[in-house]
Short mmCIF file of C-alpha atoms and ligand atoms in Angstrom, two decimals:
data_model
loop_
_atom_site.label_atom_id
_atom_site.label_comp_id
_atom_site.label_asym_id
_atom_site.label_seq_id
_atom_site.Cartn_x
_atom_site.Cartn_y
_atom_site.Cartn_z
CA UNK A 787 0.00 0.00 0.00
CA UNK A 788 1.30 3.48 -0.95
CA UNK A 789 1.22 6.63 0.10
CA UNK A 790 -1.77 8.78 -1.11
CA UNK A 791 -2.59 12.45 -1.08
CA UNK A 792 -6.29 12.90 -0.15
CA UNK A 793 -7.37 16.81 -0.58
CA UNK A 794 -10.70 17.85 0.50
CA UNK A 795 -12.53 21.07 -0.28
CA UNK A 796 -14.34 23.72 1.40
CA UNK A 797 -18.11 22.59 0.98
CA UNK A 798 -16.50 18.77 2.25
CA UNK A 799 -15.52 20.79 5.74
CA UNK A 800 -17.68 23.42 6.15
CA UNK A 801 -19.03 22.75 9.60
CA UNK A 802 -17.91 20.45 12.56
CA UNK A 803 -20.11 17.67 11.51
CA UNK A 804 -18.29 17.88 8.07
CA UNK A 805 -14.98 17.66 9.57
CA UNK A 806 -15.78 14.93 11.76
CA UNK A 807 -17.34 13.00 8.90
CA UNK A 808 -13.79 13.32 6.33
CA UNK A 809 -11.43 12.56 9.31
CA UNK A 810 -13.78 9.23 9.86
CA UNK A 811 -12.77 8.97 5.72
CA UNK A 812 -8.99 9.91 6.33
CA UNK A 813 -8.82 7.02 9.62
CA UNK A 814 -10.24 4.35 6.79
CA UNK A 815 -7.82 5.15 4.28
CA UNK A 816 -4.76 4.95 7.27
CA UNK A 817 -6.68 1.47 8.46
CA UNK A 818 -6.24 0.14 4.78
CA UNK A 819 -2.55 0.28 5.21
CA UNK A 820 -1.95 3.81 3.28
CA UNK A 821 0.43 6.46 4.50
CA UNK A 822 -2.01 9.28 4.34
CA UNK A 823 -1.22 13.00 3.29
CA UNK A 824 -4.60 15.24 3.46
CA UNK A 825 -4.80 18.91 2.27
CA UNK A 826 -7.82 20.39 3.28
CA UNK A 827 -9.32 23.77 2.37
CA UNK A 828 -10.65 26.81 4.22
CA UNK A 829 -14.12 25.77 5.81
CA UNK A 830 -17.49 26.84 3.90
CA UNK A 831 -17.26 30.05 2.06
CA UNK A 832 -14.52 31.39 4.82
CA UNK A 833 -11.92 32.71 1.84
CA UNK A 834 -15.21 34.99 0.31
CA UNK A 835 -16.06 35.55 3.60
CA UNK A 836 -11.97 37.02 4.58
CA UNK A 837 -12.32 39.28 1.50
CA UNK A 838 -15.46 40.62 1.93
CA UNK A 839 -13.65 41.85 5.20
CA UNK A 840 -10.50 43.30 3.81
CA UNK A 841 -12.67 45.04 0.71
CA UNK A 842 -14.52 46.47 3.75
CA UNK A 843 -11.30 47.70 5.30
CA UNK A 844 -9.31 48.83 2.24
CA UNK A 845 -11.33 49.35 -1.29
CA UNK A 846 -8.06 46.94 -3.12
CA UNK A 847 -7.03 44.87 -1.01
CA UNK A 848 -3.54 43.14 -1.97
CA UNK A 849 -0.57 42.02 -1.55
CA UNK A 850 1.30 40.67 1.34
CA UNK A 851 -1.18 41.40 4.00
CA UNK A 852 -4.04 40.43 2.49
CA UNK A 853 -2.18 36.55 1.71
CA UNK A 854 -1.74 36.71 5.41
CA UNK A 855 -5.33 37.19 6.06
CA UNK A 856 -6.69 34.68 3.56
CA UNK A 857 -4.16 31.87 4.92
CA UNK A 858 -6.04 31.99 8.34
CA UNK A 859 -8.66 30.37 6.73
CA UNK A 860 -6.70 26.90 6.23
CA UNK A 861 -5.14 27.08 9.62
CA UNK A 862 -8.44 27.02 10.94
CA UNK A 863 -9.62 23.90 8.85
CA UNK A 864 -5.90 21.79 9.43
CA UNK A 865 -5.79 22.04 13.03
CA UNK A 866 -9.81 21.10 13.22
CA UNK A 867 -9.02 18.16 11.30
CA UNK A 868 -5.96 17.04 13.33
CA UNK A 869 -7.94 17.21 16.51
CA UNK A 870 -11.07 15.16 14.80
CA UNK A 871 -8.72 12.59 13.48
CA UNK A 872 -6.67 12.43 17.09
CA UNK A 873 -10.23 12.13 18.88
CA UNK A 874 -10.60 8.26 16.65
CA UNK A 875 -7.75 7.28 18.07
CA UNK A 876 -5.18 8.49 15.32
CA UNK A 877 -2.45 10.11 15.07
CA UNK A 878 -2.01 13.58 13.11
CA UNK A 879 -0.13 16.87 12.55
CA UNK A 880 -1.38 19.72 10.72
CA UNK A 881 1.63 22.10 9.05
CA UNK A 882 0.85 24.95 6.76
CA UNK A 883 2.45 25.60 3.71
CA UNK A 884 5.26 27.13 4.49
CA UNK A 885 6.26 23.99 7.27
CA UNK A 886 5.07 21.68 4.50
CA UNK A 887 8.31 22.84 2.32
CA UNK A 888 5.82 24.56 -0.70
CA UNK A 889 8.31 27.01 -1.97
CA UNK A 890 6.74 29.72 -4.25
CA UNK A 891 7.68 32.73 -6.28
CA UNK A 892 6.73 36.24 -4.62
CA UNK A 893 3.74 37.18 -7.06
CA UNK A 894 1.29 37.78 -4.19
CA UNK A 895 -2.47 36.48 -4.14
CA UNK A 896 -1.67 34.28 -7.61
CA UNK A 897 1.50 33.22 -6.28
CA UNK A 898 3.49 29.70 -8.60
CA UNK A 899 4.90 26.81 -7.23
CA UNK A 900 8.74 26.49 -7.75
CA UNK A 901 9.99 24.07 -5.52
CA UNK A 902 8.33 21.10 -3.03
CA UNK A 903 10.63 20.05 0.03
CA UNK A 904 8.31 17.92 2.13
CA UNK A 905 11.23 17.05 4.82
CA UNK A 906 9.08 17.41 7.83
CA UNK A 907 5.87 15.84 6.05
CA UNK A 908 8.19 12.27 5.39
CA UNK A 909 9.40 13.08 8.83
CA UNK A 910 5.81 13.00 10.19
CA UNK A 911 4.67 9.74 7.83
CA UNK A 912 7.69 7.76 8.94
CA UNK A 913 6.82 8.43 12.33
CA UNK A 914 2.93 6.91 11.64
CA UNK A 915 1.19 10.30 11.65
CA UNK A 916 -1.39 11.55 9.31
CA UNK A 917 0.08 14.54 7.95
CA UNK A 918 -2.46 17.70 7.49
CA UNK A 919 -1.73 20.26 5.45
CA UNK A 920 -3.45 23.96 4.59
CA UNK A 921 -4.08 23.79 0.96
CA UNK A 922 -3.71 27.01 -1.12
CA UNK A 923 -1.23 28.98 0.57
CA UNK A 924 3.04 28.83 0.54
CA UNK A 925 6.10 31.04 1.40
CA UNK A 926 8.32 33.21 -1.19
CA UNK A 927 11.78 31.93 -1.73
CA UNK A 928 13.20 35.37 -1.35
CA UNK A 929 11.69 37.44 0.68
CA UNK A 930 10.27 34.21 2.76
CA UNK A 931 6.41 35.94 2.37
CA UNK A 932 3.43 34.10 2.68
CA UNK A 933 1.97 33.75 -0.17
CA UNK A 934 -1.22 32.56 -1.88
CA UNK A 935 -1.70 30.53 -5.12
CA UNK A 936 -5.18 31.78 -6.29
CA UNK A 937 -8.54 31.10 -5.83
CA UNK A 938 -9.21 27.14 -5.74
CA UNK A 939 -5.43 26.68 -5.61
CA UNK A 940 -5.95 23.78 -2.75
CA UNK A 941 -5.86 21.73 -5.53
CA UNK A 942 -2.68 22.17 -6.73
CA UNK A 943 -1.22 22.38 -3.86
CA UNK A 944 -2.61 18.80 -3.23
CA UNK A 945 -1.05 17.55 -6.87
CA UNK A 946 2.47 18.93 -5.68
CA UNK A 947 2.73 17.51 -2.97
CA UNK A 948 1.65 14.30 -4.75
CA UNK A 949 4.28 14.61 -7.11
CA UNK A 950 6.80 15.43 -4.95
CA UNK A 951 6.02 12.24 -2.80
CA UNK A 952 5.57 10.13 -5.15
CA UNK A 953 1.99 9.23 -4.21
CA UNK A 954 0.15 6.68 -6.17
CA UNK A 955 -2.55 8.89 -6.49
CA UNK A 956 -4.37 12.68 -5.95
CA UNK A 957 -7.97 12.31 -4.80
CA UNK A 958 -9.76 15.19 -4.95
CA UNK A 959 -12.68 14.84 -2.94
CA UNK A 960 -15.59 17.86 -3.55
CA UNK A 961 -19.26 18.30 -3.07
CA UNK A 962 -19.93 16.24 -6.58
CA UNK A 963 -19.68 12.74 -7.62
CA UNK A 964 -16.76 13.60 -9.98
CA UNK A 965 -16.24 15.28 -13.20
CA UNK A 966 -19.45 16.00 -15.44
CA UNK A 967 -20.28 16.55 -18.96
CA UNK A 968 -21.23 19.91 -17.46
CA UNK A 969 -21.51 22.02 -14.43
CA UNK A 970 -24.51 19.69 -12.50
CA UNK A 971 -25.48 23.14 -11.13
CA UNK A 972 -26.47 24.47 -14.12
CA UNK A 973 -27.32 20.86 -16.04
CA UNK A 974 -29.29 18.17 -14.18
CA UNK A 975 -29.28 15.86 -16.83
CA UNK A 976 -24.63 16.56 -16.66
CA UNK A 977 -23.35 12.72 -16.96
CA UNK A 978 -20.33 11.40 -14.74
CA UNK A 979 -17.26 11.28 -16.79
CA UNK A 980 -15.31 8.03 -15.85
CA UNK A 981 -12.07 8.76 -17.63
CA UNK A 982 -10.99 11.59 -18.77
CA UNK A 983 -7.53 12.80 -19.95
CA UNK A 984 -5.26 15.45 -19.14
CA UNK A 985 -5.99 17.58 -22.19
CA UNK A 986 -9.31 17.87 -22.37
CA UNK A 987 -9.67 18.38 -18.83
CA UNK A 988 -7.10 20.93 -18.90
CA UNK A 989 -9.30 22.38 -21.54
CA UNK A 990 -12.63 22.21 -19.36
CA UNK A 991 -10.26 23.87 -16.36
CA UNK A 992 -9.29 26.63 -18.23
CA UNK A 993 -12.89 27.06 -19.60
CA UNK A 994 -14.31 27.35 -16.11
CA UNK A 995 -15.08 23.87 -14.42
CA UNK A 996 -13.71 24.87 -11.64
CA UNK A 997 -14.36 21.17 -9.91
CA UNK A 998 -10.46 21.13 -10.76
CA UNK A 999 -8.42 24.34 -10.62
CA UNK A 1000 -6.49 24.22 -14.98
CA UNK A 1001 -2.68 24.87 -12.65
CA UNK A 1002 -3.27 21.56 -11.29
CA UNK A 1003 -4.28 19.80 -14.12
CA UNK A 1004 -1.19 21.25 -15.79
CA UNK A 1005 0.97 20.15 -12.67
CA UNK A 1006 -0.38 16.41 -13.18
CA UNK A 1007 0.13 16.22 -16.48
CA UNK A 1008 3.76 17.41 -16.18
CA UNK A 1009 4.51 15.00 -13.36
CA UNK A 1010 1.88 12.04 -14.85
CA UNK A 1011 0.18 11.93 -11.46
CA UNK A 1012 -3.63 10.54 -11.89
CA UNK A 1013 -5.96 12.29 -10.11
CA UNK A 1014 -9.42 10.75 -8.73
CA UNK A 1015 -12.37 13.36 -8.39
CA UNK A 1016 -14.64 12.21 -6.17
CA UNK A 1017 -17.65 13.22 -3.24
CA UNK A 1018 -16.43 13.23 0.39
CA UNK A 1019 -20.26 12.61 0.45
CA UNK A 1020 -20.85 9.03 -0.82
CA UNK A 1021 -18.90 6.01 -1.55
CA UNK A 1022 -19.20 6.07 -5.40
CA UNK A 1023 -16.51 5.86 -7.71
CA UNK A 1024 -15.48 9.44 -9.23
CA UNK A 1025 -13.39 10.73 -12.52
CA UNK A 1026 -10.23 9.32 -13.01
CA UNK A 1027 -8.16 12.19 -15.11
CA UNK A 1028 -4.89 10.44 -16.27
CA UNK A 1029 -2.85 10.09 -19.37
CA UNK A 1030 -3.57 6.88 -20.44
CA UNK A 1031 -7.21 5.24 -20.40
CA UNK A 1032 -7.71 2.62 -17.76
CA UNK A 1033 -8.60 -0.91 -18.86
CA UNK A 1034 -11.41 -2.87 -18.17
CA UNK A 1035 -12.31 -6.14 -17.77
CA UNK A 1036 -15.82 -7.08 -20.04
CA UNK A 1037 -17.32 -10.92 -20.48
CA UNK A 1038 -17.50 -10.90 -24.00
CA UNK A 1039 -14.43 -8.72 -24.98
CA UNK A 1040 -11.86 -9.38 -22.79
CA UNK A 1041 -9.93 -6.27 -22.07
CA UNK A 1042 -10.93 -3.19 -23.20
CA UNK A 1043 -9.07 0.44 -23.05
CA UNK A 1044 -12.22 2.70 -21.69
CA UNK A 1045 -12.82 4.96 -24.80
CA UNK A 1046 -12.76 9.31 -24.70
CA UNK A 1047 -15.82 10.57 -25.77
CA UNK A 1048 -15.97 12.89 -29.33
CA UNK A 1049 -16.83 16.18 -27.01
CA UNK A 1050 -15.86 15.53 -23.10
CA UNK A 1051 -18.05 18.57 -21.97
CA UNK A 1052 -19.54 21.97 -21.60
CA UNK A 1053 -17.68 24.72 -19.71
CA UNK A 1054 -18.99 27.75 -18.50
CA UNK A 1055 -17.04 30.86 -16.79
CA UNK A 1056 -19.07 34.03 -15.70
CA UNK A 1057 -15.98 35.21 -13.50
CA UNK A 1058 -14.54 37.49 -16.61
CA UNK A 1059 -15.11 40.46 -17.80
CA UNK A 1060 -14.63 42.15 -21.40
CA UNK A 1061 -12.52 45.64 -22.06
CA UNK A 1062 -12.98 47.55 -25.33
CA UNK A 1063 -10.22 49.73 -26.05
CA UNK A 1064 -12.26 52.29 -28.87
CA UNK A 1065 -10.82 53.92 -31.57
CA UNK A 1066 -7.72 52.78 -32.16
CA UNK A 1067 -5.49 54.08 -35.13
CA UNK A 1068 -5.07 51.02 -37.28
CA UNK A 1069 -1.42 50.87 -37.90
CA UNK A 1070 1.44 48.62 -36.79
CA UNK A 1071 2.65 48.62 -32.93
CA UNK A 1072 -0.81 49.72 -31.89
CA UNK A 1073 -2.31 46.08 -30.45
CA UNK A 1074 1.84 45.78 -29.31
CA UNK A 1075 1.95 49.16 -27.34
CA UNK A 1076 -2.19 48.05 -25.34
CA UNK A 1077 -1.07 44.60 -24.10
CA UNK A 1078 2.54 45.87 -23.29
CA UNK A 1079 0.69 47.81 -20.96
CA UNK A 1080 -1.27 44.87 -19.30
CA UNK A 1081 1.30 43.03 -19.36
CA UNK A 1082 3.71 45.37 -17.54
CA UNK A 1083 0.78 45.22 -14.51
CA UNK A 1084 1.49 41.67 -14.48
CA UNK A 1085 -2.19 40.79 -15.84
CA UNK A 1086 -3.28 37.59 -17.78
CA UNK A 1087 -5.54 38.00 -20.55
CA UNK A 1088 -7.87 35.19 -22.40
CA UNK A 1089 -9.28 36.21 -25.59
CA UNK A 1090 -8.71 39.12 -27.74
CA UNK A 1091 -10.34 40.29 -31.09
CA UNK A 1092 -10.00 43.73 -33.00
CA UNK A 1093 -12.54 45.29 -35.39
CA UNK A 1094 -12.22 46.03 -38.90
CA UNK A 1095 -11.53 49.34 -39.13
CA UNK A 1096 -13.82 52.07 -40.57
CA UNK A 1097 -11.98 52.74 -43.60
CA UNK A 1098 -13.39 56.53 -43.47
CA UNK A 1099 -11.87 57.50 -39.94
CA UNK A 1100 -9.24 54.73 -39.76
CA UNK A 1101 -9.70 53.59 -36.57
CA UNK A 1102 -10.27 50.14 -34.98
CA UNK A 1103 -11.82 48.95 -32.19
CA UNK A 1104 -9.73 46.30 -29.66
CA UNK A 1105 -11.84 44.48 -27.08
CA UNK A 1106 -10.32 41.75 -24.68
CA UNK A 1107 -11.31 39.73 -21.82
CA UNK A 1108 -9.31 39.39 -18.16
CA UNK A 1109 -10.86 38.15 -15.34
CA UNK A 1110 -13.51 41.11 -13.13
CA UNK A 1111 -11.10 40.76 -10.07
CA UNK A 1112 -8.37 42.09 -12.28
CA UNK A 1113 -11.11 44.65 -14.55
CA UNK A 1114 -10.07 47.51 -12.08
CA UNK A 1115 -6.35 47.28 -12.64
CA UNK A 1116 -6.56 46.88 -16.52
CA UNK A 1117 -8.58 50.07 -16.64
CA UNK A 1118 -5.78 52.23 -14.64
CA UNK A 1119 -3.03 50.57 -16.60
CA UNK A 1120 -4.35 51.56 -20.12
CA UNK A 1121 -5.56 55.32 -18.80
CA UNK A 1122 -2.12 55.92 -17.55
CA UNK A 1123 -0.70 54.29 -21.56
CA UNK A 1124 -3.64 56.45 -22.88
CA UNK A 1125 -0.99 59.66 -24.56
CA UNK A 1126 1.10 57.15 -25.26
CA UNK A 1127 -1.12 55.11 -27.63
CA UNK A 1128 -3.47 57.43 -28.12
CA UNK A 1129 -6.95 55.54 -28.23
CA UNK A 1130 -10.14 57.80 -27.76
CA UNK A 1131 -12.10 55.80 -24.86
CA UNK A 1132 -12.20 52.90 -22.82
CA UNK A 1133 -15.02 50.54 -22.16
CA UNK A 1134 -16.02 48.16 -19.11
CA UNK A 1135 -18.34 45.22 -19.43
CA UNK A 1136 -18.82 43.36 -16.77
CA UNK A 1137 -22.36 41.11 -17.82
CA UNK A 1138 -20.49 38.57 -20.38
CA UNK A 1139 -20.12 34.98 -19.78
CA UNK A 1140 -18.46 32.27 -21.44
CA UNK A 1141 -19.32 28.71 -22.68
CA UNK A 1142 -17.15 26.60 -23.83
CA UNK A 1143 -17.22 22.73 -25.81
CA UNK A 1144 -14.46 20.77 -25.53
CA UNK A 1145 -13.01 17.04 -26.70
CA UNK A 1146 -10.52 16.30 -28.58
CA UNK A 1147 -12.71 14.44 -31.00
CA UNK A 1148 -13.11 17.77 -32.68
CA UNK A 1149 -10.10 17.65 -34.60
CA UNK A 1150 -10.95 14.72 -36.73
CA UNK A 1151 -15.05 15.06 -36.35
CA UNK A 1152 -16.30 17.20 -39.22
CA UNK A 1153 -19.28 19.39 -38.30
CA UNK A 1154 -19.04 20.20 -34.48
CA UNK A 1155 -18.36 23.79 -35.05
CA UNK A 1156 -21.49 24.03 -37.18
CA UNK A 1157 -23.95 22.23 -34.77
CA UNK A 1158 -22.20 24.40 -31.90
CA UNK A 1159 -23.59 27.58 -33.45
CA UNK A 1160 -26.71 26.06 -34.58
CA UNK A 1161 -27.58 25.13 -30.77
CA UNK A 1162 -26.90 28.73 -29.54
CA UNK A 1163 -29.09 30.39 -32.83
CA UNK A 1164 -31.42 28.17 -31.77
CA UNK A 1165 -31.76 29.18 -28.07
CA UNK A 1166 -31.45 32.85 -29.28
CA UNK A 1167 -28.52 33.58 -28.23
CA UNK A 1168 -25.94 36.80 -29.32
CA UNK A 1169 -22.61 35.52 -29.86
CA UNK A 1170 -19.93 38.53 -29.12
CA UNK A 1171 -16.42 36.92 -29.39
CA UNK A 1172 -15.48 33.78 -30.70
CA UNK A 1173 -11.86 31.46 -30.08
CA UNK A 1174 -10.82 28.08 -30.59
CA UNK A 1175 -8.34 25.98 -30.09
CA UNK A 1176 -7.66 22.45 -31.81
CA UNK A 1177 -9.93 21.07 -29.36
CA UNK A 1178 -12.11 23.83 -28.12
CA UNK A 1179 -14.43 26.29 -29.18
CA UNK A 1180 -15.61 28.97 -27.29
CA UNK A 1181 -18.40 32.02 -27.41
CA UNK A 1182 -18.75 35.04 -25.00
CA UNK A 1183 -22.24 36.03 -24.61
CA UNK A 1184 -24.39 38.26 -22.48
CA UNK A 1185 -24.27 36.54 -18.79
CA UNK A 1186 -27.55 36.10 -18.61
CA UNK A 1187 -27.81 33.72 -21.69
CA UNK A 1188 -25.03 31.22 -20.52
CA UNK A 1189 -27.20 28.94 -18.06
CA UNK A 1190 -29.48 28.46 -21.55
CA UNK A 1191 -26.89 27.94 -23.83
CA UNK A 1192 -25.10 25.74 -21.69
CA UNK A 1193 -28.15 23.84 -21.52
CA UNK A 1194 -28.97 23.70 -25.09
CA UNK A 1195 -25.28 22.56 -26.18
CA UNK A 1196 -25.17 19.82 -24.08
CA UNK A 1197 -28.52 18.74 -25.62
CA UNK A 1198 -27.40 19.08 -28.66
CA UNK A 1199 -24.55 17.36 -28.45
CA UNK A 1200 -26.56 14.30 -26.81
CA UNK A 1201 -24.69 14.67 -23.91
CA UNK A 1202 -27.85 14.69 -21.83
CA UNK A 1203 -28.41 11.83 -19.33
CA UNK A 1204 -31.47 9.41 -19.30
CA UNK A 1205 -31.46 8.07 -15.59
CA UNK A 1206 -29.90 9.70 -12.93
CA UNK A 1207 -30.38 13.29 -11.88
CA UNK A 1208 -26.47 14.43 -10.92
CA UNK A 1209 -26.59 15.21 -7.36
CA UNK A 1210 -24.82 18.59 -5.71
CA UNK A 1211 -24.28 17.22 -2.08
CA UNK A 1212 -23.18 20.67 -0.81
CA UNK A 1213 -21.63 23.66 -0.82
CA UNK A 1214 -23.19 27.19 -1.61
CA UNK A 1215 -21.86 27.33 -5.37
CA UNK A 1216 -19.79 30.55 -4.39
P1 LIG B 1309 -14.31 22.47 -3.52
O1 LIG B 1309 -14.84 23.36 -2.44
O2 LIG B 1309 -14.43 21.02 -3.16
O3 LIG B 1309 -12.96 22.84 -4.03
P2 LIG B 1309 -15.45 23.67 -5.85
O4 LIG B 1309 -16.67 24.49 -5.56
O5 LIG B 1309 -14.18 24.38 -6.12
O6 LIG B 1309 -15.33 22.60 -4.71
O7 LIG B 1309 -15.71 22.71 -7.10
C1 LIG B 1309 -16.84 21.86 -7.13
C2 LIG B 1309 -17.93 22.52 -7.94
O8 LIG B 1309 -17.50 22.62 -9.31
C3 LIG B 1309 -19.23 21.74 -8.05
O9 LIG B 1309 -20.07 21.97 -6.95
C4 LIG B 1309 -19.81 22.23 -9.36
O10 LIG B 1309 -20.80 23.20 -9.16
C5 LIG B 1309 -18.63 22.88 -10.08
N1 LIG B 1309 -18.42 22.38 -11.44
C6 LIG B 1309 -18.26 23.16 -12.54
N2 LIG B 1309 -18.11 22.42 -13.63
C7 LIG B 1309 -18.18 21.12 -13.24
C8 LIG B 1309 -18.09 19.87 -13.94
N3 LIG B 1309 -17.89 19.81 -15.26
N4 LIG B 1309 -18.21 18.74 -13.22
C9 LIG B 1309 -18.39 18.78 -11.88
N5 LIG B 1309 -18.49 19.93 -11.17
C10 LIG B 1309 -18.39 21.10 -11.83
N1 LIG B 1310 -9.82 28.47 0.24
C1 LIG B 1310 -9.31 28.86 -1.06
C2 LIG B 1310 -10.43 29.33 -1.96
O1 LIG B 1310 -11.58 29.35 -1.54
C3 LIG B 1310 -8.52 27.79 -1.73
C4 LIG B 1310 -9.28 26.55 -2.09
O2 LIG B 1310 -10.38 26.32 -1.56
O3 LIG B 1310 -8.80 25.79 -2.92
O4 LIG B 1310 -10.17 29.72 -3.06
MG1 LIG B 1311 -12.14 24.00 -5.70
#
């Protein structure tokens, strides 16, 4: 029996009775002979809760005190969970990031991992403990800050510590049964996925499933860890998301590789927000000189498109999107490049959402592009921007259309389920 890394999420602990019923879950998987590694998230909706606070205290909140703050969250939850686990009759010690050796880079509140040096976590296994660690949160390697890796960055915090201990495997254990064809929030009829791989989940991660956070998914895939999705809430099986498909065992066939579905799922993302730089002179340098300037505030954007330009005035229109939380920061950035580039306005939508198909049976499957469109014209919806990639296409939309069109994709697609109804066991969605 191996070691594993078991990481369990806010809605899994968000009460007493919550953390009593995973550290029953963590004794089982010590009992069945594993060394057991646990990260565990901030309890409930304690992480909105912290920055509610600090936006009532200070309008931007960031930086190094504001990591601080959001870590106490995770301290909270380890040291609960250590005390549940020591009440069965177990052994356990709860470290936070920085004792669990994650080593980051100093880019506060969206901080990377650079390094994993798990001394005292070994130390702890070898001497029969449970090992507890607060998910999400590290230290800098040169100023020795704490730091934070992002919103939902438990799980890869989880993943590196899998990889650097060589665990068998990464269960992630949420408030859902695994990994669905989409968001069972939005889509009752969502399916379980049983396999799926690293690219296409990356894909859905990166489009907005946020049942895995895309860093992690990137981490596993880099150090081939396999990951198990799963509920802390029932016993069922969950996702596997690995590089290779698992085999199974059928009566008539013998073995049989599990196949990967033509389209894996249905993404959605509501968390971004779109900036339209307006008139723009159309000559070269221009598009350069507006995302030098994001860039130099350290902001990621995801999709960009530029109008064609009114041959009368020569001028163009440049819109983008970034997530809201940076919106704020984009805006000052480009006002204070404004003489330089010498666009006439800037504008601020905040009501778009995203939705998002993705499998990597695209590439070869003539036709998904066209039924993709069809679904939305038929559910009446505006498409604004459009990008692919060789195994994605996405729209952005008005917000208030994406719980439709999400809907109406997945029909069309025939990704809809018969039976089951998929089941949200907890959590308050936030
Ligand atoms: P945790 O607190 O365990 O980290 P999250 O809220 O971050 O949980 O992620 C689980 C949530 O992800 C689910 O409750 C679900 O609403 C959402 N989700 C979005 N897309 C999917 C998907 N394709 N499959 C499963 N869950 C999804
Ligand atoms: N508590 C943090 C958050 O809510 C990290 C995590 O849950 O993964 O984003
Ligand atoms: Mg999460």
């Amino acid at each position: 029996m191996g070691l594993v890394v078991q990481k369990y999420g806010g809605s899994s602990v968000a009460d007493a009775e919550g953390i009593k019923r995973v550290a029953k879950r963590i004794v089982e998987a010590k009992k069945n002979g594993h060394q057991v590694v646990v990260v565990v998230s901030a309890m409930g909706d304690t992480t909105d809760e912290l920055i509610d606070l600090a936006e009532q205290v200070s309008p931007m909140p960031a930086g190094r005190e504001f990591d601080m703050l959001l870590t106490a969250g995770e301290r909270i939850s380890m040291a609960l969970l250590a005390m549940a686990i020591k009440k069965l009759g177990h052994e356990a010690q709860s470290f936070t990031g920085s004792q669990a050796g994650v080593i980051t880079d100093s880019v506060h509140n969206k901080a990377r991992i650079i390094d994993v040096t798990p001394g005292r976590i070994r130390t702890a296994l070898d001497e029969g403990n449970i090992a507890i660690v607060a998910g999400f949160q590290g230290v800098s390697q040169d100023k020795k800050d704490i730091t934070t890796l992002g919103r939902g960055g438990s799980d890869t915090t989880a993943v590196a510590l899998a990889a650097a201990l060589d665990a068998e495997v990464c269960e992630i254990y949420t408030d859902v049964d695994g990994v669905f064809t989409a968001d069972p929030r939005v889509v009752k009829k969502a399916q379980k996925i049983d396999w799926i791989s690293f690219e296409d989940m990356l894909e859905l991660a990166a489009s907005g499933s946020k049942v895995l956070l895309h860093r992690c998914v990137e981490y596993a895939r880099r150090y081939n860890i396999p990951i198990h999705v799963r509920s802390s809430f029932s016993g069922l099986q969950g996702t596997w998301v690995s590089s290779e498909p698992p085999v199974r065992k059928t009566q008539q066939q013998g073995e049989q590789k599990v196949e990967q579905a033509i389209i894996s799922g249905v993404a959605h993302d509501t968390s971004e927000a779109k900036v339209t730089v307006v008139g723009v002179p159309d000559k070269p340098g221009e598009a350069a000189a507006i995302f030098r300037a994001i860039a130099d505030a350290e902001l990621n954007i995801d999709m960009v498109v530029q109008n064609v330009s009114a041959a009368s005035t020569g001028l163009t229109d440049i819109s983008f999107t970034l997530p809201k939380t940076d919106g704020r920061k984009a805006i000052d950035a480009l006002e204070k490049a404004k003489p330089a580039i010498g666009f006439d306005s800037l504008r601020y939508d905040d009501q778009i959402g995203k939705i998002s198909l993705v499998g990597a049976g695209m590439k070869t499957n003539p036709g998904v592009t066209a039924s993709f469109f069809e679904a939305l014209s038929d559910a009446g919806v505006n498409i604004e921007l459009i990008s692919t990639s060789e195994i994605r296409i996405s729209v952005v939309t008005r917000a208030d259309d994406v719980p439709g069109a999400v809907r109406a994709v997945h029909t069309a697609f025939g990704l809809d389920s018969e039976s089951d109804e998929a089941v949200v066991y907890g959590g308050t969605g936030r």
